[in-house]
Coordinates of N, CA and C in Angstrom, one line a residue:
Chain A
M1 N 21.0 -7.2 -5.6 CA 21.0 -6.1 -5.0 C 22.1 -5.3 -6.1
E2 N 21.7 -4.3 -6.6 CA 22.3 -3.4 -7.8 C 23.6 -2.7 -7.2
V3 N 24.5 -2.5 -7.8 CA 25.8 -1.8 -7.2 C 25.9 -0.2 -8.2
R4 N 25.9 0.7 -7.4 CA 26.0 1.8 -8.2 C 27.1 2.7 -7.3
Q5 N 27.4 3.8 -8.0 CA 28.3 4.7 -7.4 C 27.7 6.1 -7.0
V6 N 28.0 6.6 -5.7 CA 27.5 7.7 -4.9 C 27.7 9.0 -5.8
V7 N 26.8 9.6 -6.4 CA 27.5 11.0 -7.2 C 27.3 12.1 -6.0
G8 N 26.2 12.1 -5.3 CA 26.3 13.3 -4.1 C 25.0 13.1 -3.3
S9 N 24.9 14.4 -2.5 CA 23.5 14.1 -1.8 C 22.7 15.2 -2.4
L10 N 21.4 14.8 -2.2 CA 20.3 15.6 -2.8 C 19.5 16.3 -1.6
V11 N 19.3 17.7 -1.6 CA 18.7 18.3 -0.8 C 17.3 18.7 -1.3
C12 N 16.4 18.1 -0.4 CA 14.9 18.0 -0.8 C 14.2 18.6 0.3
T13 N 13.9 20.0 0.6 CA 13.4 20.7 2.0 C 12.0 20.3 1.8
Q14 N 11.3 20.3 0.6 CA 9.9 20.3 0.7 C 9.4 18.7 0.3
R15 N 9.1 18.0 1.2 CA 9.0 16.5 1.2 C 7.9 15.8 2.1
I16 N 7.3 14.6 1.7 CA 6.2 14.1 2.6 C 6.9 13.7 3.9
P17 N 5.8 13.7 4.6 CA 6.4 13.2 6.1 C 7.0 11.7 5.8
G18 N 6.5 11.0 5.2 CA 7.0 9.5 5.0 C 8.4 9.4 4.7
L19 N 9.0 10.6 4.3 CA 10.4 10.6 4.0 C 11.3 11.2 5.2
A20 N 10.5 11.7 6.1 CA 11.0 12.3 7.4 C 12.5 13.1 7.3
H21 N 13.5 12.7 7.8 CA 14.6 13.4 7.7 C 15.8 12.7 7.2
V22 N 15.4 11.6 6.2 CA 16.4 10.6 6.0 C 17.4 11.5 4.8
D23 N 18.7 10.9 4.7 CA 19.8 11.7 3.8 C 19.1 10.9 2.7
L24 N 19.3 11.8 1.4 CA 18.8 11.2 0.1 C 20.2 11.4 -0.6
R25 N 20.4 10.4 -1.3 CA 21.9 10.2 -2.2 C 21.2 10.2 -3.6
L26 N 22.1 10.7 -4.4 CA 22.0 10.6 -6.0 C 23.1 9.4 -6.2
V27 N 22.7 8.5 -6.9 CA 23.5 7.6 -7.4 C 23.5 7.1 -8.6
Q28 N 24.6 6.4 -9.3 CA 24.5 6.3 -10.8 C 25.3 5.2 -11.2
D29 N 25.0 4.4 -12.3 CA 25.5 3.1 -12.5 C 26.5 3.6 -13.8
P30 N 27.4 2.4 -14.1 CA 28.3 2.8 -15.2 C 27.7 3.2 -16.2
Q31 N 26.5 2.8 -16.8 CA 26.0 3.3 -18.2 C 25.2 4.7 -18.0
G32 N 25.2 5.3 -16.6 CA 25.0 6.6 -16.3 C 23.4 6.9 -15.8
H33 N 22.7 5.5 -15.6 CA 21.4 5.6 -15.3 C 21.4 6.3 -13.8
Q34 N 20.6 7.4 -13.6 CA 20.7 7.8 -12.3 C 19.3 7.4 -11.3
A35 N 19.8 7.7 -10.1 CA 18.4 7.2 -9.1 C 18.6 7.7 -7.7
V36 N 17.5 8.0 -7.2 CA 17.7 8.8 -5.7 C 17.4 7.5 -4.4
A37 N 18.3 7.4 -3.6 CA 18.4 6.3 -2.5 C 18.5 7.0 -1.3
T38 N 17.8 6.4 -0.5 CA 18.0 6.8 1.1 C 19.0 6.4 1.4
D39 N 19.9 6.9 2.7 CA 21.2 6.6 3.1 C 21.0 6.4 4.4
P40 N 21.0 5.3 5.0 CA 21.4 5.3 6.6 C 22.9 4.7 6.7
V41 N 23.6 4.6 5.9 CA 25.0 4.6 6.5 C 26.1 5.5 6.3
G42 N 25.6 6.5 5.4 CA 26.3 8.0 5.3 C 27.6 7.8 4.4
A43 N 27.1 7.1 3.0 CA 28.0 7.1 2.1 C 28.6 8.4 1.5
R44 N 29.9 8.6 0.9 CA 30.3 9.9 0.5 C 30.4 9.9 -0.9
P45 N 30.4 11.0 -1.7 CA 30.4 11.0 -3.0 C 31.7 10.2 -3.5
G46 N 31.3 9.3 -4.5 CA 32.6 8.6 -5.0 C 32.7 7.1 -4.4
D47 N 32.0 6.9 -3.4 CA 31.8 5.7 -2.9 C 31.0 4.6 -3.6
W48 N 31.6 3.3 -3.9 CA 30.7 2.4 -4.7 C 29.8 1.7 -3.5
V49 N 28.5 1.5 -3.7 CA 27.6 0.8 -2.7 C 26.7 0.3 -3.3
F50 N 26.2 -0.7 -2.8 CA 25.2 -1.6 -3.2 C 23.5 -1.4 -2.4
L51 N 22.9 -1.3 -3.4 CA 21.4 -0.8 -3.2 C 20.3 -1.8 -2.8
V52 N 19.7 -1.9 -1.9 CA 18.5 -2.6 -1.6 C 17.0 -2.0 -2.5
S53 N 16.5 -2.8 -3.0 CA 15.4 -2.1 -3.9 C 14.0 -2.9 -3.4
G54 N 13.0 -2.0 -3.9 CA 11.6 -2.9 -3.7 C 11.3 -2.6 -2.2
S55 N 10.3 -3.6 -1.6 CA 9.8 -3.2 -0.2 C 10.8 -3.5 0.5
A56 N 12.0 -4.3 0.1 CA 13.0 -4.5 1.3 C 13.6 -3.7 1.4
A57 N 13.7 -2.4 0.7 CA 14.3 -1.2 1.2 C 13.8 -0.6 2.2
R58 N 12.4 -0.6 2.4 CA 11.9 -0.1 3.6 C 12.5 -0.8 5.0
Y59 N 12.8 -2.0 4.9 CA 13.1 -2.8 6.2 C 14.7 -2.2 6.3
A60 N 15.3 -2.1 5.3 CA 16.9 -1.8 5.2 C 16.9 -0.6 6.1
M61 N 16.0 0.5 5.8 CA 16.3 1.7 6.7 C 16.1 1.4 8.3
G62 N 15.8 0.3 8.4 CA 15.8 -0.2 9.9 C 14.3 0.4 10.5
N63 N 13.7 0.9 9.9 CA 12.2 1.6 10.2 C 11.2 1.5 9.3
A64 N 10.5 0.3 9.0 CA 9.6 0.1 7.9 C 8.6 1.5 7.7
D65 N 8.6 2.7 8.4 CA 7.8 3.6 8.2 C 8.2 4.3 6.9
I66 N 9.5 4.4 6.6 CA 10.0 5.3 5.7 C 9.7 4.8 4.4
L67 N 9.0 5.7 3.7 CA 8.5 5.5 2.2 C 9.5 5.5 1.0
T68 N 10.3 4.5 1.3 CA 11.6 4.4 0.1 C 11.4 3.0 -0.6
D69 N 11.9 3.1 -1.9 CA 12.1 1.8 -2.6 C 13.3 1.6 -3.0
L70 N 14.2 2.5 -2.7 CA 15.9 2.1 -2.7 C 16.5 2.6 -1.6
T71 N 17.4 1.8 -1.1 CA 18.0 2.1 0.3 C 19.4 1.7 0.3
V72 N 20.5 2.4 0.5 CA 21.8 2.1 0.2 C 22.1 0.9 1.6
G73 N 22.6 -0.4 0.9 CA 22.7 -1.4 2.0 C 24.0 -1.2 2.5
G74 N 25.0 -0.8 1.9 CA 26.5 -0.5 2.4 C 27.5 0.0 1.4
V75 N 28.3 0.3 2.1 CA 29.6 0.6 1.0 C 30.6 -0.5 1.0
I76 N 30.9 -0.7 -0.2 CA 31.6 -1.8 -0.6 C 33.3 -1.3 -0.6
D77 N 33.9 -2.0 0.1 CA 35.3 -1.8 0.5 C 36.1 -1.6 -1.0
Q78 N 35.9 -2.6 -1.8 CA 36.7 -2.3 -3.1 C 35.8 -2.8 -4.2
W79 N 35.8 -2.1 -5.4 CA 34.8 -2.4 -6.3 C 35.3 -1.8 -7.7
E80 N 35.7 -2.5 -8.8 CA 36.4 -1.9 -10.0 C 35.2 -2.4 -10.8
P81 N 34.7 -1.4 -11.6 CA 33.5 -1.4 -12.4 C 34.1 -2.1 -13.7
A82 N 32.7 -3.0 -14.2 CA 33.4 -4.0 -15.3 C 33.6 -3.0 -16.5
Chain B
M1 N 12.7 -17.1 -10.9 CA 14.2 -17.0 -10.3 C 15.1 -17.1 -11.5
K2 N 16.3 -16.4 -11.1 CA 17.3 -16.5 -12.1 C 18.6 -17.5 -11.9
I3 N 19.2 -17.8 -12.8 CA 20.3 -18.5 -12.9 C 21.6 -17.8 -12.8
C4 N 22.6 -17.6 -11.8 CA 23.7 -16.8 -11.8 C 24.9 -17.6 -11.3
Q5 N 26.0 -17.1 -11.8 CA 27.3 -17.8 -11.2 C 27.9 -16.9 -10.3
V6 N 28.4 -17.4 -9.3 CA 29.1 -16.8 -8.0 C 30.5 -16.3 -8.6
E7 N 30.8 -15.1 -8.2 CA 32.1 -14.6 -8.7 C 33.0 -14.4 -7.7
R8 N 32.6 -13.6 -6.4 CA 33.4 -13.6 -5.3 C 32.7 -13.0 -4.3
P9 N 33.2 -13.2 -3.0 CA 32.7 -12.5 -1.9 C 32.6 -11.0 -1.9
L10 N 31.4 -10.5 -1.4 CA 31.5 -9.0 -1.4 C 32.0 -8.6 0.0
V11 N 32.8 -7.5 0.3 CA 33.3 -7.1 1.6 C 32.7 -5.8 1.5
S12 N 31.9 -5.6 2.7 CA 31.3 -4.1 3.1 C 31.3 -4.0 4.3
T13 N 32.4 -3.3 5.0 CA 32.7 -2.9 6.4 C 31.5 -2.2 6.9
N14 N 31.5 -1.0 6.3 CA 30.4 0.0 6.7 C 29.1 -0.5 6.0
R15 N 28.1 -1.2 6.4 CA 26.9 -1.7 6.0 C 26.0 -1.4 7.0
I16 N 24.4 -1.6 6.9 CA 23.5 -1.5 7.7 C 23.5 -2.8 8.6
P17 N 23.0 -2.8 9.7 CA 22.9 -3.8 10.7 C 22.0 -5.1 10.3
G18 N 21.0 -4.6 9.3 CA 20.1 -5.5 9.1 C 20.5 -6.8 8.5
F19 N 21.9 -6.8 7.8 CA 22.4 -7.9 7.2 C 22.8 -8.8 8.3
E20 N 23.0 -8.3 9.6 CA 23.6 -9.2 10.5 C 25.1 -9.8 9.9
H21 N 25.3 -11.1 10.1 CA 26.5 -11.5 9.6 C 26.4 -12.4 8.4
K22 N 25.3 -12.2 7.6 CA 25.0 -13.0 6.4 C 26.1 -12.6 5.4
H23 N 26.5 -13.9 4.8 CA 27.5 -13.5 3.5 C 26.9 -12.9 2.6
L24 N 27.7 -12.0 1.9 CA 27.2 -11.2 0.6 C 28.1 -11.6 -0.5
L25 N 27.4 -12.2 -1.7 CA 28.4 -12.6 -2.6 C 28.1 -11.7 -4.1
V26 N 29.0 -11.5 -4.8 CA 28.8 -10.9 -6.1 C 28.5 -12.0 -7.2
V27 N 27.4 -12.1 -7.6 CA 27.0 -13.1 -8.7 C 26.8 -12.3 -10.2
R28 N 27.1 -13.3 -10.9 CA 27.1 -12.6 -12.5 C 25.9 -13.2 -13.3
D29 N 25.2 -12.6 -13.9 CA 24.0 -12.8 -14.6 C 24.4 -12.6 -16.0
G30 N 24.9 -13.2 -17.0 CA 25.2 -12.8 -18.4 C 26.2 -11.8 -18.2
S31 N 26.1 -10.4 -18.3 CA 27.3 -9.4 -18.5 C 26.8 -8.7 -16.9
S32 N 25.5 -8.7 -16.3 CA 25.4 -7.9 -15.4 C 25.7 -8.4 -14.0
R33 N 26.4 -7.5 -13.1 CA 26.8 -8.1 -11.6 C 25.9 -7.4 -10.8
Q34 N 25.5 -8.5 -9.9 CA 24.6 -8.0 -8.7 C 25.0 -8.5 -7.4
V35 N 24.5 -8.0 -6.3 CA 24.9 -8.7 -4.9 C 23.8 -9.6 -4.5
A36 N 24.1 -10.7 -3.9 CA 23.1 -11.5 -3.4 C 23.4 -12.1 -2.1
V37 N 22.4 -12.3 -1.2 CA 22.8 -12.9 0.2 C 23.0 -14.3 0.0
D38 N 24.1 -15.1 0.5 CA 24.2 -16.3 0.5 C 23.6 -17.1 1.6
S39 N 22.6 -18.1 1.4 CA 22.0 -18.8 2.7 C 22.0 -20.1 2.4
V40 N 23.0 -20.6 1.5 CA 23.4 -22.0 1.5 C 24.8 -22.5 1.3
G41 N 25.6 -21.4 1.4 CA 27.1 -21.6 1.4 C 27.7 -21.8 0.4
C42 N 28.0 -20.9 -0.5 CA 28.5 -21.3 -2.2 C 30.0 -21.0 -2.2
I43 N 30.6 -21.4 -3.1 CA 31.9 -20.8 -3.3 C 32.2 -20.4 -4.6
P44 N 33.1 -19.4 -4.9 CA 33.2 -18.9 -6.2 C 33.0 -19.9 -7.3
G45 N 32.3 -19.6 -8.5 CA 32.3 -20.6 -9.6 C 31.2 -21.6 -9.5
D46 N 30.5 -21.5 -8.3 CA 29.2 -22.3 -8.3 C 28.2 -21.7 -9.3
W47 N 27.4 -22.5 -9.9 CA 26.1 -22.0 -10.6 C 25.1 -22.2 -9.4
V48 N 24.3 -21.1 -9.3 CA 23.2 -21.1 -8.1 C 21.8 -20.5 -8.4
I49 N 21.1 -20.6 -8.0 CA 19.6 -20.1 -8.3 C 19.1 -18.9 -7.3
C50 N 18.8 -17.9 -8.0 CA 18.7 -16.7 -7.1 C 17.1 -16.3 -7.1
V51 N 16.4 -15.7 -5.9 CA 15.2 -15.5 -5.9 C 15.0 -13.9 -5.7
G52 N 14.1 -13.2 -6.1 CA 14.1 -11.8 -5.8 C 12.7 -11.6 -5.0
S53 N 12.3 -10.3 -5.0 CA 11.3 -9.6 -4.3 C 11.0 -10.2 -2.9
S54 N 10.0 -10.4 -2.6 CA 9.5 -10.8 -1.0 C 9.9 -12.2 -0.5
A55 N 10.0 -12.9 -1.6 CA 10.7 -14.4 -1.2 C 12.1 -14.2 -0.9
A56 N 12.7 -13.1 -1.5 CA 14.2 -13.0 -1.2 C 14.4 -12.8 0.6
R57 N 13.4 -12.1 0.8 CA 13.6 -11.7 2.2 C 13.4 -12.9 3.2
E58 N 12.4 -13.7 3.0 CA 12.3 -14.8 3.8 C 13.0 -15.6 3.6
A59 N 13.9 -15.9 2.2 CA 14.9 -16.9 2.2 C 16.2 -16.8 2.9
A60 N 16.2 -15.2 2.9 CA 17.3 -15.0 3.8 C 17.4 -15.1 5.4
G61 N 16.1 -15.2 5.9 CA 16.1 -15.2 7.4 C 14.8 -14.9 8.0
S62 N 14.0 -13.7 7.5 CA 13.1 -13.4 8.2 C 12.2 -12.3 7.0
K63 N 10.7 -12.1 7.4 CA 10.3 -11.3 6.6 C 10.5 -9.8 6.6
E64 N 11.6 -9.7 7.6 CA 12.0 -8.1 7.8 C 13.4 -8.2 7.1
F65 N 14.1 -9.2 6.8 CA 15.4 -8.9 6.2 C 15.5 -8.2 4.9
P66 N 16.5 -7.3 5.2 CA 16.7 -6.2 4.1 C 17.2 -6.8 2.6
S67 N 16.7 -8.1 2.2 CA 17.5 -8.3 0.8 C 16.3 -8.6 -0.4
D68 N 16.7 -7.9 -1.4 CA 16.1 -8.1 -2.4 C 16.8 -9.3 -3.5
L69 N 17.6 -9.8 -3.1 CA 18.3 -11.1 -4.1 C 18.9 -12.3 -3.1
T70 N 18.6 -13.2 -3.1 CA 18.8 -14.3 -2.0 C 19.2 -15.7 -3.0
I71 N 20.3 -16.2 -2.5 CA 20.7 -17.5 -3.3 C 20.1 -18.8 -2.5
V72 N 19.1 -19.4 -3.4 CA 18.5 -20.5 -2.7 C 18.9 -21.9 -3.0
G73 N 19.9 -21.9 -3.8 CA 20.4 -23.3 -4.2 C 21.3 -23.5 -5.2
I74 N 22.1 -24.4 -5.2 CA 23.3 -24.4 -5.8 C 23.0 -25.7 -7.1
I75 N 23.0 -25.3 -8.1 CA 22.8 -26.1 -9.1 C 23.8 -27.4 -9.4
D76 N 23.5 -28.6 -9.4 CA 24.5 -29.5 -9.6 C 25.4 -29.7 -10.8
R77 N 24.6 -29.6 -11.8 CA 25.2 -29.5 -13.1 C 25.0 -28.5 -13.9
W78 N 25.5 -27.6 -14.2 CA 24.9 -26.7 -15.3 C 26.4 -26.0 -16.0
P79 N 26.1 -25.5 -17.4 CA 25.3 -25.8 -18.1 C 25.2 -27.3 -18.6
P80 N 23.8 -27.8 -18.9 CA 23.6 -29.2 -18.9 C 24.2 -29.6 -20.4
E81 N 24.9 -30.7 -20.5 CA 25.4 -31.3 -21.7 C 24.4 -31.8 -22.5
S82 N 23.6 -32.7 -22.0 CA 22.5 -33.3 -22.8 C 21.4 -32.5 -23.2
E83 N 20.9 -32.5 -24.5 CA 20.1 -31.3 -25.0 C 18.7 -32.1 -24.4
T84 N 18.5 -33.5 -24.4 CA 17.0 -33.8 -24.0 C 17.1 -34.2 -22.6
G85 N 15.6 -34.3 -22.1 CA 15.3 -35.1 -20.8 C 15.5 -34.1 -19.8
A86 N 15.2 -34.4 -18.6 CA 15.3 -33.6 -17.4 C 16.7 -33.5 -17.1
I87 N 17.0 -32.4 -16.6 CA 18.6 -31.9 -16.1 C 18.4 -32.0 -14.6
G88 N 19.3 -33.4 -13.9 CA 19.4 -33.6 -12.7 C 20.2 -34.5 -12.3
P89 N 20.6 -34.9 -11.0 CA 21.5 -35.8 -10.6 C 20.9 -37.1 -11.1
G90 N 19.6 -37.3 -10.9 CA 18.8 -38.7 -11.1 C 19.4 -39.0 -12.8
E91 N 19.2 -38.1 -13.8 CA 19.7 -38.5 -15.0 C 21.2 -39.1 -15.3
H92 N 22.2 -38.1 -14.5 CA 23.4 -38.8 -14.4 C 24.0 -39.6 -13.3
G93 N 23.0 -40.1 -12.5 CA 23.2 -40.6 -11.2 C 24.1 -42.1 -11.5

């Protein structure tokens, strides 16, 4: 599972029903690559989080009907980027 | 599957319930660091084999387990000294 930092929330009013009303977070790795992850734990901007990707991301949401391929697995208590 | 080295345990108090009480470890593959579910009981410094995709879920416990990287084995001897022949306890046993 990848480790990235939460940049902030993403507001996306017009979305497919498969995304229901889940929170979307913009996450970024030290090299600057950005991605959008669904967030069931409520990470705040600046938090370092680990991300579950692929089909496991749907199970990480607790409800496999959510159509995501990247989900926040948890907020890391302490992380210093390499 | 990849060969990684275990760096240290990952502490994440605020995490999804799907991980239950499984240990999460920071593993290093070359220069990149990732987080893997530990289902064999490793200690920092171990050289391990990590599996990804759907196999990672089943290796961690069940088909619905939310893992995309799971440690499935600890390598007895790595990196190998001898260049020839199979690597394993048998050869050095």
